[in-house]
Every structure is written in structure tokens, then in C-alpha cells.
mmCIF file of C-alpha atoms in Angstrom:
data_model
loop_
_atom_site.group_PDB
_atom_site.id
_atom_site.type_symbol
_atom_site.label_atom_id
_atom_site.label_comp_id
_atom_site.label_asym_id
_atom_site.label_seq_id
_atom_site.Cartn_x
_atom_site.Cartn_y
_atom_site.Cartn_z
ATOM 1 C CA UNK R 1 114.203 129.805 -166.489
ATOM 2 C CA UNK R 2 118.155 129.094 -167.348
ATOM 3 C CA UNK R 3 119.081 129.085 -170.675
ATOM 4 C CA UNK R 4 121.127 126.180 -172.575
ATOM 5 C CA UNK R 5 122.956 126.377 -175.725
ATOM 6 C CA UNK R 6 122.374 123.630 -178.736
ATOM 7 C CA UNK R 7 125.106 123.429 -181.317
ATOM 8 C CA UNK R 8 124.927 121.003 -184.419
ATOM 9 C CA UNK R 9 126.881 120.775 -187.513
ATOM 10 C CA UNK R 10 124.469 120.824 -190.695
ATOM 11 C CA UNK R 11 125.188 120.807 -194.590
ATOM 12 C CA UNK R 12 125.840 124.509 -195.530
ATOM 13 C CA UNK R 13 123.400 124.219 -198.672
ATOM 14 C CA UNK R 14 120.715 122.566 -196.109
ATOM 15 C CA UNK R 15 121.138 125.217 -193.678
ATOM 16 C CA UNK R 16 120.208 127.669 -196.270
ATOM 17 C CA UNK R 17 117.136 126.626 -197.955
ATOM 18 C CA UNK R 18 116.070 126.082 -194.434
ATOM 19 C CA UNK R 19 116.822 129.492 -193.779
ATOM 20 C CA UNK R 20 115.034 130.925 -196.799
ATOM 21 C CA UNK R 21 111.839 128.669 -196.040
ATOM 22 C CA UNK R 22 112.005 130.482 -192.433
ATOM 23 C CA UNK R 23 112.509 133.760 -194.025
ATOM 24 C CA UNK R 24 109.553 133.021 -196.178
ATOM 25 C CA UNK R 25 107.214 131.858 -193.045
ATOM 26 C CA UNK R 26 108.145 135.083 -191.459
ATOM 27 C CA UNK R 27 110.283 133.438 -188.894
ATOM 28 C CA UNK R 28 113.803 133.028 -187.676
ATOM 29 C CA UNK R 29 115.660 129.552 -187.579
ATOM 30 C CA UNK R 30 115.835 130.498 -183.797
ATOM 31 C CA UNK R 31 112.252 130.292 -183.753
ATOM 32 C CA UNK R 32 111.617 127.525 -185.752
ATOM 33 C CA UNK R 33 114.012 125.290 -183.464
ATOM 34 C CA UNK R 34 111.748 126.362 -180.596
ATOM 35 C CA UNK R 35 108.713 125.732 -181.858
ATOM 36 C CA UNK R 36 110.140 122.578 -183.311
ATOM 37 C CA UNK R 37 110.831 121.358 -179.277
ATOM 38 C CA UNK R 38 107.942 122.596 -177.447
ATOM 39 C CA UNK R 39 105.866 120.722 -179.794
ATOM 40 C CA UNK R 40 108.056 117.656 -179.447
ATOM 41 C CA UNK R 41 107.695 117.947 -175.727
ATOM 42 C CA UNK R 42 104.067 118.493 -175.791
ATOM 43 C CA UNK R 43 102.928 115.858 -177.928
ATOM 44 C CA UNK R 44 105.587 112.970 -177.138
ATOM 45 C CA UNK R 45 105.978 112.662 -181.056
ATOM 46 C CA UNK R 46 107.884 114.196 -183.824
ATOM 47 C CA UNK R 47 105.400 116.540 -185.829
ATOM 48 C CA UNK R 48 105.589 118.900 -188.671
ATOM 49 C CA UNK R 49 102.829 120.394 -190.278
ATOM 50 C CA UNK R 50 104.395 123.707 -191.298
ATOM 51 C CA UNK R 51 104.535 124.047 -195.448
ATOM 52 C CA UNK R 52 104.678 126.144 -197.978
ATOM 53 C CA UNK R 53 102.340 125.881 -200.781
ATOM 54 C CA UNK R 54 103.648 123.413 -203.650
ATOM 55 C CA UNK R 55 102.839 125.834 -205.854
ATOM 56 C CA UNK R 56 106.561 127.633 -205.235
ATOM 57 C CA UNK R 57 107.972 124.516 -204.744
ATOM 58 C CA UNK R 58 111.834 124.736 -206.821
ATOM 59 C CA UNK R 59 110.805 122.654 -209.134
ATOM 60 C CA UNK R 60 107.519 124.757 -209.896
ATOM 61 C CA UNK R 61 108.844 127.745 -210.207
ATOM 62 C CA UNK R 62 111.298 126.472 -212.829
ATOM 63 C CA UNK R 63 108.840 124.997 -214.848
ATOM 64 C CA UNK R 64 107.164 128.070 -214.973
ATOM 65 C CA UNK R 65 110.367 130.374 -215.736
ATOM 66 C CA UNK R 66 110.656 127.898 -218.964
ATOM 67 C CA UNK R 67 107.238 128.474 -220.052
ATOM 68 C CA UNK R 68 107.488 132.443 -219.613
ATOM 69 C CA UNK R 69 110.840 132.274 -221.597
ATOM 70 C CA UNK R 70 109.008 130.115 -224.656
ATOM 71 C CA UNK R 71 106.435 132.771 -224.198
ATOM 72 C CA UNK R 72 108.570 135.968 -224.332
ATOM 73 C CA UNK R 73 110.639 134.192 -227.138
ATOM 74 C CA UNK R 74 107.425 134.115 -229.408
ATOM 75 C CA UNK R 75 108.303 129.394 -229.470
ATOM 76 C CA UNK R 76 105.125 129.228 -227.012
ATOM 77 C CA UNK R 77 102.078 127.087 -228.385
ATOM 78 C CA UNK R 78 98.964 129.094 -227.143
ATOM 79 C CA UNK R 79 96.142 126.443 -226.701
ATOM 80 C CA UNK R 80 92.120 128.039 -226.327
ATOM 81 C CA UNK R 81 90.158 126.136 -224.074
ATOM 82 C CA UNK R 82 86.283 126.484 -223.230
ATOM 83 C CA UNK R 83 85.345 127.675 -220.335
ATOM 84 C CA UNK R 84 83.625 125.487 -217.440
ATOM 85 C CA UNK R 85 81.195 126.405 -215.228
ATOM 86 C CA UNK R 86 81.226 124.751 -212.176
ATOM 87 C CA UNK R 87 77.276 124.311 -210.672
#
């Protein structure tokens, strides 16, 4: 099979957090890009069903960081709550 080379132009910052959500799936951008085509080419359609959970979304993880600082700073409000049992 001969080999062709793809070169784009992509925002730098873009290009990163890609690369870190690669890193974090356990594969290279290389491979991503590949799998990204052969699914394109097998299913006629653009698809994308590769995610990480929302739980480590930015935005997450950040809230979280501010609620371990209030916490380690002793400005934390510590709420009880009763326990459920689910049936």
C-alpha cells in the first residue's frame, strides 16, 4: 500500500488539548487521524463517539480544585445528608 502525507495548519492551543485528550485515550494524534478516516470511509458519514468522561471535563476539575481549597482553608460549609437506599 503507498503511503501519502496530510499536512494542515491548526490553532497551536487546539492542537494541544487534542494532544492531551489522545495522550489520555492512550493514543497518538497519528492514530487518532487514522481511525478518524477509516471510519469516515467505512460508514460514508462523519462519526465520533470517542469521549472522555465529563467528570474531568476542564471545567469539572476546576470546580472541584475550588471546593478542596475552601476545604483545606477550614471556609468549607460541611452539609450531613441521610443516607438512601436504593431498592
Amino acid at each position: 500500500m503507498a503511503q501519502a502525507m496530510i499536512n494542515f495548519r491548526m490553532d497551536a492551543d487546539e492542537k494541544n488539548s487534542f494532544e492531551n485528550i489522545c495522550e489520555q485515550l492512550g493514543i497518538s494524534i497519528t492514530a487518532a487521524f487514522k481511525m478518524f478516516t477509516k471510519k469516515v470511509i467505512r460508514e460514508k458519514r462523519i462519526p465520533f463517539d470517542l469521549a472522555l468522561d465529563p467528570f474531568y471535563s476542564e471545567s469539572n476539575m476546576q470546580h472541584l480544585s475550588k471546593i478542596v481549597s475552601e476545604i483545606d482553608s477550614g471556609k468549607a460549609v460541611l452539609q450531613e445528608h441521610d443516607l438512601i437506599e436504593a431498592e
